[in-house]
Coordinates of C-alpha atoms in Angstrom, one line a residue:
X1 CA -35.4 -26.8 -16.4
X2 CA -36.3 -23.6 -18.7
X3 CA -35.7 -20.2 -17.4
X4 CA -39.1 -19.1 -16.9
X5 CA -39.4 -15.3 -16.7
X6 CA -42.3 -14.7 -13.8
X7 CA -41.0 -17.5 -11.9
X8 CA -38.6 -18.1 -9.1
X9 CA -35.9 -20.6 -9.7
X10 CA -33.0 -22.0 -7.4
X11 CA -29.5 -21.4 -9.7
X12 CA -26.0 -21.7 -9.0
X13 CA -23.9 -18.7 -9.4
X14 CA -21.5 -19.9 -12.2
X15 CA -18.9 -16.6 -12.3
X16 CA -18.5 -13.4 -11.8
X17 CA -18.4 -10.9 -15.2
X18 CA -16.6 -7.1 -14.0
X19 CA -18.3 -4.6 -14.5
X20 CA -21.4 -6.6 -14.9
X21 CA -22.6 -9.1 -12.5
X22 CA -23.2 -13.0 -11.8
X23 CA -23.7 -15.1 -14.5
X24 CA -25.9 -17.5 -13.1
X25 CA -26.5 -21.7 -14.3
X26 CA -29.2 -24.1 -14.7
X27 CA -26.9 -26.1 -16.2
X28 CA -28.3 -25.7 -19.6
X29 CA -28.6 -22.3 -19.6
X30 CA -27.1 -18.6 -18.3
X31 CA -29.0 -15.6 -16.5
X32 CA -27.3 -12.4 -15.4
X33 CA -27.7 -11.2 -11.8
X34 CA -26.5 -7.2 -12.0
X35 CA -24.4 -6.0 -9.1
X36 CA -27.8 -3.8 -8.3
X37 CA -29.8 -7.2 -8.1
X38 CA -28.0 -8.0 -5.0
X39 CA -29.4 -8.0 -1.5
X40 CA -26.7 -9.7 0.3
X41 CA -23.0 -11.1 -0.3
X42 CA -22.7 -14.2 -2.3
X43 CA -19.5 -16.4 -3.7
X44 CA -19.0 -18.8 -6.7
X45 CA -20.6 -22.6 -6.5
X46 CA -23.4 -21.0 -4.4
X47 CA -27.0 -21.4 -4.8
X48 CA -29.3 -19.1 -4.5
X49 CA -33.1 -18.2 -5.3
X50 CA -33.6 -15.7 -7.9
X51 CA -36.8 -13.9 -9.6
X52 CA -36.5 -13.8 -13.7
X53 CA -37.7 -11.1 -15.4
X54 CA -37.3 -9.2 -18.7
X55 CA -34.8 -5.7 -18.2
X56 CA -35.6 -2.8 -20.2
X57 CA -33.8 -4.1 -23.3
X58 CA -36.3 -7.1 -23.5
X59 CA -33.1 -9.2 -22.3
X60 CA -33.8 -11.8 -19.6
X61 CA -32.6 -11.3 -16.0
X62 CA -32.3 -12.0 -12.1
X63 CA -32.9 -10.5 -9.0
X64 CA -32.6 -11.4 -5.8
X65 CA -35.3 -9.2 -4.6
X66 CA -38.6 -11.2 -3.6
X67 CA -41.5 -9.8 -6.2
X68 CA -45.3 -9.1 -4.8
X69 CA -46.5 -11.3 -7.2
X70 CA -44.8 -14.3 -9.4
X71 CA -46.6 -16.0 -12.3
X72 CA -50.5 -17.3 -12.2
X73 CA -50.5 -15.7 -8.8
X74 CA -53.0 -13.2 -7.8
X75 CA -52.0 -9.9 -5.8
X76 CA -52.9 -6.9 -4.9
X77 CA -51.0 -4.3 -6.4
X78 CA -50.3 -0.3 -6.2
X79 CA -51.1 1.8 -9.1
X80 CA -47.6 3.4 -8.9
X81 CA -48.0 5.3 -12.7
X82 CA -50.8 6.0 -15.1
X83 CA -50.7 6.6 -18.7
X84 CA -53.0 7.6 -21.1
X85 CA -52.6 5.0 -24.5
X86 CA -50.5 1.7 -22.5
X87 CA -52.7 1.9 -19.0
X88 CA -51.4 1.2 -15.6
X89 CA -48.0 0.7 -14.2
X90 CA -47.8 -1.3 -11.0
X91 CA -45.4 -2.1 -7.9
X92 CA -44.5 -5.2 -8.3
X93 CA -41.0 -4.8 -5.3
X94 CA -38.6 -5.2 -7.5
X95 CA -37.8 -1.8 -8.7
X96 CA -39.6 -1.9 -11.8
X97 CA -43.2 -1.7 -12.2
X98 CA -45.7 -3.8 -14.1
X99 CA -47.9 -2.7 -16.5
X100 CA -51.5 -3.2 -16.8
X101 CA -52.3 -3.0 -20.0
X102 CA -55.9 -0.6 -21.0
X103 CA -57.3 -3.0 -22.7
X104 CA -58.1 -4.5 -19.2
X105 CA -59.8 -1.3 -17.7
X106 CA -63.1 -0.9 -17.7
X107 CA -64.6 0.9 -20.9
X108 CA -65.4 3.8 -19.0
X109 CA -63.4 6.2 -18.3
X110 CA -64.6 7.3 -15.0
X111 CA -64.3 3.6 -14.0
X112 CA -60.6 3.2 -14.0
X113 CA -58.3 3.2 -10.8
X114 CA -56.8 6.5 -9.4
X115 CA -53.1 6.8 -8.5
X116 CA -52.2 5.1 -5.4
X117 CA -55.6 3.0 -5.2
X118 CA -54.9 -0.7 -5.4
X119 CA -56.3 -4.0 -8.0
X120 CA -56.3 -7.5 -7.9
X121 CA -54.4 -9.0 -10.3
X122 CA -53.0 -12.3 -12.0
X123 CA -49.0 -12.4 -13.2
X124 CA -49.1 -13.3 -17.3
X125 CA -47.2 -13.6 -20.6
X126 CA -48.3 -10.9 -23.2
X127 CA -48.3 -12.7 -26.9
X128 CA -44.4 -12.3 -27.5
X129 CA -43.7 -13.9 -23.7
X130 CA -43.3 -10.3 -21.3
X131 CA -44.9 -9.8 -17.9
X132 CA -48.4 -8.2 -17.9
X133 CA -50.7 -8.2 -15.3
X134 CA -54.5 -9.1 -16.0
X135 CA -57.7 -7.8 -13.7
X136 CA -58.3 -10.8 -11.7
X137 CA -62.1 -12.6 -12.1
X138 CA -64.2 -14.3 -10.2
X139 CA -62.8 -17.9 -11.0
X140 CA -58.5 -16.5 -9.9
X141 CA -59.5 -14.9 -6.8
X142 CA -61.9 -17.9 -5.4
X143 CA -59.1 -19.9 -3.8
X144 CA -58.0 -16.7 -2.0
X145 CA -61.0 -16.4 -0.2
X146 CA -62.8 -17.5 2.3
X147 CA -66.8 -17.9 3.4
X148 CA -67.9 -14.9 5.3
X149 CA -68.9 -16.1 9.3
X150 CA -72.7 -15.6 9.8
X151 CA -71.6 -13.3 13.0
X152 CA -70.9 -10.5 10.1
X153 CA -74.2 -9.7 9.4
X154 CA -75.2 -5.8 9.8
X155 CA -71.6 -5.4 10.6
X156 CA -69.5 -2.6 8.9
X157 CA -66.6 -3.6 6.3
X158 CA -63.6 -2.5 3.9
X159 CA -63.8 -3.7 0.5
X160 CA -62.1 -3.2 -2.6
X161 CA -63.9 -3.4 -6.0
X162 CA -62.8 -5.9 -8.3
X163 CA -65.1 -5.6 -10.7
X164 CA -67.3 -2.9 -11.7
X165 CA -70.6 -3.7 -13.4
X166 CA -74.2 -1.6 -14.8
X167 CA -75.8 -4.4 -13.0
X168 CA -73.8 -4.3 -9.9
X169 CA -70.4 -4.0 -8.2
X170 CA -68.1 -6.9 -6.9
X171 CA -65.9 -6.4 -4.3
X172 CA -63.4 -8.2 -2.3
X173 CA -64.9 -7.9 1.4
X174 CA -61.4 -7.6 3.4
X175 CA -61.4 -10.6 6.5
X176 CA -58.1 -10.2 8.4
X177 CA -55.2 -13.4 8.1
X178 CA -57.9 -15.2 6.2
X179 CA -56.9 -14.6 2.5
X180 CA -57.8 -11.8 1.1
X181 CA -61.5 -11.6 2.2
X182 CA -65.0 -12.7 1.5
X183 CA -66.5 -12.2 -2.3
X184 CA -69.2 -9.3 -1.8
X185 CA -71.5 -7.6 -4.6
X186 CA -73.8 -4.5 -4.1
X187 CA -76.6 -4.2 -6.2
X188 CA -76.5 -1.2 -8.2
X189 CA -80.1 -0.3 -6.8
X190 CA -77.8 0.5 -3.6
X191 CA -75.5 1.8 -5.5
X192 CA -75.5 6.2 -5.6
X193 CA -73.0 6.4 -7.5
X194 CA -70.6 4.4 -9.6
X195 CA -67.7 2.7 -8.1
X196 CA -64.2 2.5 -9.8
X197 CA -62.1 -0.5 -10.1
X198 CA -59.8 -0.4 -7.3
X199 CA -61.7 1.8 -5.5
X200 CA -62.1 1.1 -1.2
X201 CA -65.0 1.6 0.1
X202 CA -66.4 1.1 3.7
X203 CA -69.5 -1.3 3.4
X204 CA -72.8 -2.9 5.7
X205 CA -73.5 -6.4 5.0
X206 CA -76.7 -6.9 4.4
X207 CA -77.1 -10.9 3.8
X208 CA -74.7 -13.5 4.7
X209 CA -75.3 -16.3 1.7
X210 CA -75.5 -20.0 1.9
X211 CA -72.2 -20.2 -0.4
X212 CA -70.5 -17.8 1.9
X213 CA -70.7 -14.9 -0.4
X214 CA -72.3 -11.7 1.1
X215 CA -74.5 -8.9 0.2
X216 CA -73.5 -5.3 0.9
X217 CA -74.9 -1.9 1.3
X218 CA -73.2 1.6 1.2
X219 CA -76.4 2.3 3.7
X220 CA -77.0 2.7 7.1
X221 CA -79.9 0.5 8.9
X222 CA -83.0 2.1 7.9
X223 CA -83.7 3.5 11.5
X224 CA -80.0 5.2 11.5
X225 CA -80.3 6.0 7.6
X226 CA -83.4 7.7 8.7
X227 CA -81.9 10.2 11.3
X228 CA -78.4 11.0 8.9
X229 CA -81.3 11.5 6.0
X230 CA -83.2 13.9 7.9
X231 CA -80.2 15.9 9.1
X232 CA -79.2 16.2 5.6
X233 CA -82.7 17.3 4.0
X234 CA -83.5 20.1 7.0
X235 CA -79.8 21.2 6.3
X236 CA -80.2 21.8 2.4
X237 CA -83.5 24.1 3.1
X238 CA -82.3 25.7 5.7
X239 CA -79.5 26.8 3.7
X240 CA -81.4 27.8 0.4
X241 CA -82.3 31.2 0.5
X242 CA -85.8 31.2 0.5
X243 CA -85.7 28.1 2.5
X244 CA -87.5 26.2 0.6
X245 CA -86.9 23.4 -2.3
X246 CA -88.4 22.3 -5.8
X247 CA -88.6 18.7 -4.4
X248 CA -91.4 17.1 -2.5
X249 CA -93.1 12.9 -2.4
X250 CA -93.4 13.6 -6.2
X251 CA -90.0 13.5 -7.4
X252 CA -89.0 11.5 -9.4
X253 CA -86.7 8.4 -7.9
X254 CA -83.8 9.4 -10.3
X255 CA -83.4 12.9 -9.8
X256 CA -83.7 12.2 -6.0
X257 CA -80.9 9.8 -5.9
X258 CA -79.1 11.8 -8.4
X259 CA -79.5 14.8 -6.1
X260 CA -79.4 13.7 -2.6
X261 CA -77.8 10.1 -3.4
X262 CA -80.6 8.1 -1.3
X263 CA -83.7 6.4 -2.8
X264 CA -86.8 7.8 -3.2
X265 CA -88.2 5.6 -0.4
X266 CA -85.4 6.7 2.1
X267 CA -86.7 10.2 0.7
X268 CA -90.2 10.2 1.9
X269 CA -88.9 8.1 5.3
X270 CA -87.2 11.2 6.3
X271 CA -89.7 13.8 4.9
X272 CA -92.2 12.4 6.7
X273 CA -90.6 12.3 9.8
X274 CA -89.8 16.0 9.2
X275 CA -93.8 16.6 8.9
X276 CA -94.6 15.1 11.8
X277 CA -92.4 16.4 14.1
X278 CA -94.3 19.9 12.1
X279 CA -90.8 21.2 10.7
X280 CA -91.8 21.6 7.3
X281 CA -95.1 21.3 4.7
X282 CA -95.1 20.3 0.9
X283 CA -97.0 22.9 -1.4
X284 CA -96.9 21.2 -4.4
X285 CA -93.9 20.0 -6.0
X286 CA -92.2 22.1 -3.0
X287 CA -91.3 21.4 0.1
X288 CA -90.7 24.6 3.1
X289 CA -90.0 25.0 6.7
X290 CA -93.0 25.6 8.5
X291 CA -92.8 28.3 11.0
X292 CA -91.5 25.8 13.8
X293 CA -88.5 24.9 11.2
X294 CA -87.2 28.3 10.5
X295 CA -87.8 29.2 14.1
X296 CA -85.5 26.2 15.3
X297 CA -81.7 25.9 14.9
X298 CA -80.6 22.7 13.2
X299 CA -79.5 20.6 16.6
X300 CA -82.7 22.2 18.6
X301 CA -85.0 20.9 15.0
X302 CA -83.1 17.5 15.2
X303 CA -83.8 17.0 19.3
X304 CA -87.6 17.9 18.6
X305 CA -87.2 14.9 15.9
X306 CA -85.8 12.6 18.4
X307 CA -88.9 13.6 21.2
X308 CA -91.2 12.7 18.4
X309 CA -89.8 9.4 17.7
X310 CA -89.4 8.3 21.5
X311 CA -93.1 9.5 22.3
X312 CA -94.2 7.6 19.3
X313 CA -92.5 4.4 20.6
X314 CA -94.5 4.9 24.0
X315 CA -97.2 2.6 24.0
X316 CA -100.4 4.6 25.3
X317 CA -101.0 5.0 28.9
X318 CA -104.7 3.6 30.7
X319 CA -106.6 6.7 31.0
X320 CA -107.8 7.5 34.7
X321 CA -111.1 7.0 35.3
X322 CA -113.2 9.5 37.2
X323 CA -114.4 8.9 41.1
X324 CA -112.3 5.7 41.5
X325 CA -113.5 3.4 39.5
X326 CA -111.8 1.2 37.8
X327 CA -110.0 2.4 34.6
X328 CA -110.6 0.8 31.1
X329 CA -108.4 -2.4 30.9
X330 CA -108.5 -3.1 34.6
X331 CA -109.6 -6.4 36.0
X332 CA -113.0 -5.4 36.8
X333 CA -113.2 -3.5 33.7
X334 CA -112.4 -6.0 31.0
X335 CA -116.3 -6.7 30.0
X336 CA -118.0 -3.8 29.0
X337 CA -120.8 -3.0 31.8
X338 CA -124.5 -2.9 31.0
X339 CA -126.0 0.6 31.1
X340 CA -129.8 1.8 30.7
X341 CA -130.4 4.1 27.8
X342 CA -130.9 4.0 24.4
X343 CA -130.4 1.2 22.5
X344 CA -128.9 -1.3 25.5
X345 CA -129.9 -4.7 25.7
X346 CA -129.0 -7.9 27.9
X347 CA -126.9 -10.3 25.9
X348 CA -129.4 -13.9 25.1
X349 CA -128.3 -16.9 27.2
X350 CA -127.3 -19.0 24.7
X351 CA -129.9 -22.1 24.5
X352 CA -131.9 -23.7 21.7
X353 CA -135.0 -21.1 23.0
X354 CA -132.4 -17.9 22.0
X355 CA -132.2 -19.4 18.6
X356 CA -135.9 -19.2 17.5
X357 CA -137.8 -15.5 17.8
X358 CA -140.2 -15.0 20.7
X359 CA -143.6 -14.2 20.5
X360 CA -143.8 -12.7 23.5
X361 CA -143.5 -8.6 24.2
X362 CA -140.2 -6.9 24.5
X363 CA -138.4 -6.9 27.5
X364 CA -138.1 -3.5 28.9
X365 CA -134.0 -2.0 29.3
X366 CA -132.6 -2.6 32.8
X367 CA -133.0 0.4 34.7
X368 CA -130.2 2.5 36.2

């Protein structure tokens, strides 16, 4: 059996070297195991289970402390160092960190993981046999997960990006015990703003696929999206000082979504809500507070927003119809009633007679 470094390997504990350590056996060949590699009292002729690993003189070595991660597994790590040319250093629990090398971050800068933010990643040899880590794709983290339960749908998630894209972002959608979670991607039309590898982000899921892979929004349903929207659009008048802002229906898409971070359609929804309800006008490429919207604190603006919505949601009442009689849509009101006048005719019974034109003189209206 070769001493594998990465791996974790059953070896008997061979002798003792003062002021060193263990010199541990496979029977072929010897490992040290440091005094500081201990975690418990051991004796000569034991066996015990042992993590190899490379020490800083590029020598190999034990430890009896259990790593996060062992070789071709895939873990999620902490970013415990960052540095500018070599990349990221992570926890790996034994005392020394693992590096991600640069050349698997993302090309952009703004795309890389922050300090303390946590990636998936897979345990490798580098080309002269030391521990790197890798990003972790699609094809290492599918045994890890699971398909996402049809009961999640519209429900509210944590996710961590794995994999940042123009296209899109994929994410690991965290489910509990189960693995690490469901695979997730948001589209980058949902998508205000890029995410970073390792980034967490709370998400909505949007679809729950066949394959058991979901769909996932940063928004809120569009009838809650609407109110937060609104809120956030009478605010940034309000606050400007002539109240008043260059930005109306005919803005652009991306200067809305690079200005506000919602899409241009989520725009109009909640200007238009703030018309009706008679809170603001658009003159132009501007939009203003009417004199209702300056009048009107923000909470007062938003409950007049709420009345308009709940009256609109009213179906309309039956209109009461004058002297008693029967109101439009009643039972004796359903057919239209004859009158005299203008114009007012008796319906044709319908017979083969009605069909052909009649030579005789006009029939006079019914009288009142």
């Amino acid at each position: 059996m070769t001493l594998t470094p990465g791996t974790i390997q059953r070896l008997r504990i061979d002798r003792e070297v003062s002021p060193y350590g263990y010199f541990l056996t496979n029977g072929e060949q010897d490992v040290l195991l440091h005094y500081t590699e201990l975690t418990r009292e051991i004796k000569i002729g034991e066996d015990i289970d042992v993590f190899l690993f490379f020490d800083t003189e590029d020598r190999l070595a034990s430890t009896m402390k259990k790593p996060y991660i062992t070789l071709g597994e895939v873990a999620l790590l902490e970013i415990a160092d960052i540095h500018p040319r070599y990349g990221c250093f992570l926890e790996m629990g034994i005392g020394r960190q693992l590096l991600l090398p640069k050349s698997e971050l993302p090309e952009f800068q703004d795309l890389h993981p922050r300090l303390g933010e946590k990636v998936f990643v897979v345990l490798n040899h580098d080309k002269v046999g030391r521990l790197v880590a890798r990003t972790a794709q699609e094809k290492d983290l599918e045994r890890y997960t699971f398909h996402a339960p049809s009961n999640w749908l519209n429900t509210w998630q944590d996710a961590i990006v794995y994999r940042p894209l123009r296209m899109g972002t994929f994410m690991i959608v965290e489910g509990g015990v189960l693995g690490f979670g469901a695979i997730g991607f948001l589209h980058e039309s949902h998508r205000p703003h890029l995410l970073r590898l390792g980034e967490q982000v709370r998400v909505r899921i949007s679809h729950v696929r066949e394959d058991g892979r979901v769909n996932v929004t940063l928004a809120e349903k569009k009838e809650v999206g609407m109110d937060h929207d609104s809120r956030m659009l009478l605010t940034f008048i309000k606050e400007r000082p002539n109240a008043a802002m260059p930005y109306s229906d005919a803005t652009p898409a991306d200067i809305l979504k690079q200005r506000f971070s919602i899409s241009k359609s989520a725009f109009k929804r909640a200007m238009g809500r703030l018309m009706k309800a008679g809170l603001i006008e658009q003159d132009g490429d501007w939009t203003k507070l009417t004199a209702l919207g300056a009048e009107l604190e923000i909470d007062d603006a938003l409950a007049k927003l709420n009345t308009v919505k709940e009256q609109a949601r009213k179906p309309e009442g039956k209109r009461p119809a004058p002297n008693g009689k029967p109101a439009q849509g009643s039972s004796r009101g359903d057919r239209p009633l004859l009158k005299g006048g203008r114009g007012s005719r008796p319906r044709a019974e319908h017979s083969g007679a009605a069909s052909r034109p009649s030579t005789s003189s006009p029939r006079k209206p019914f009288k009142k």
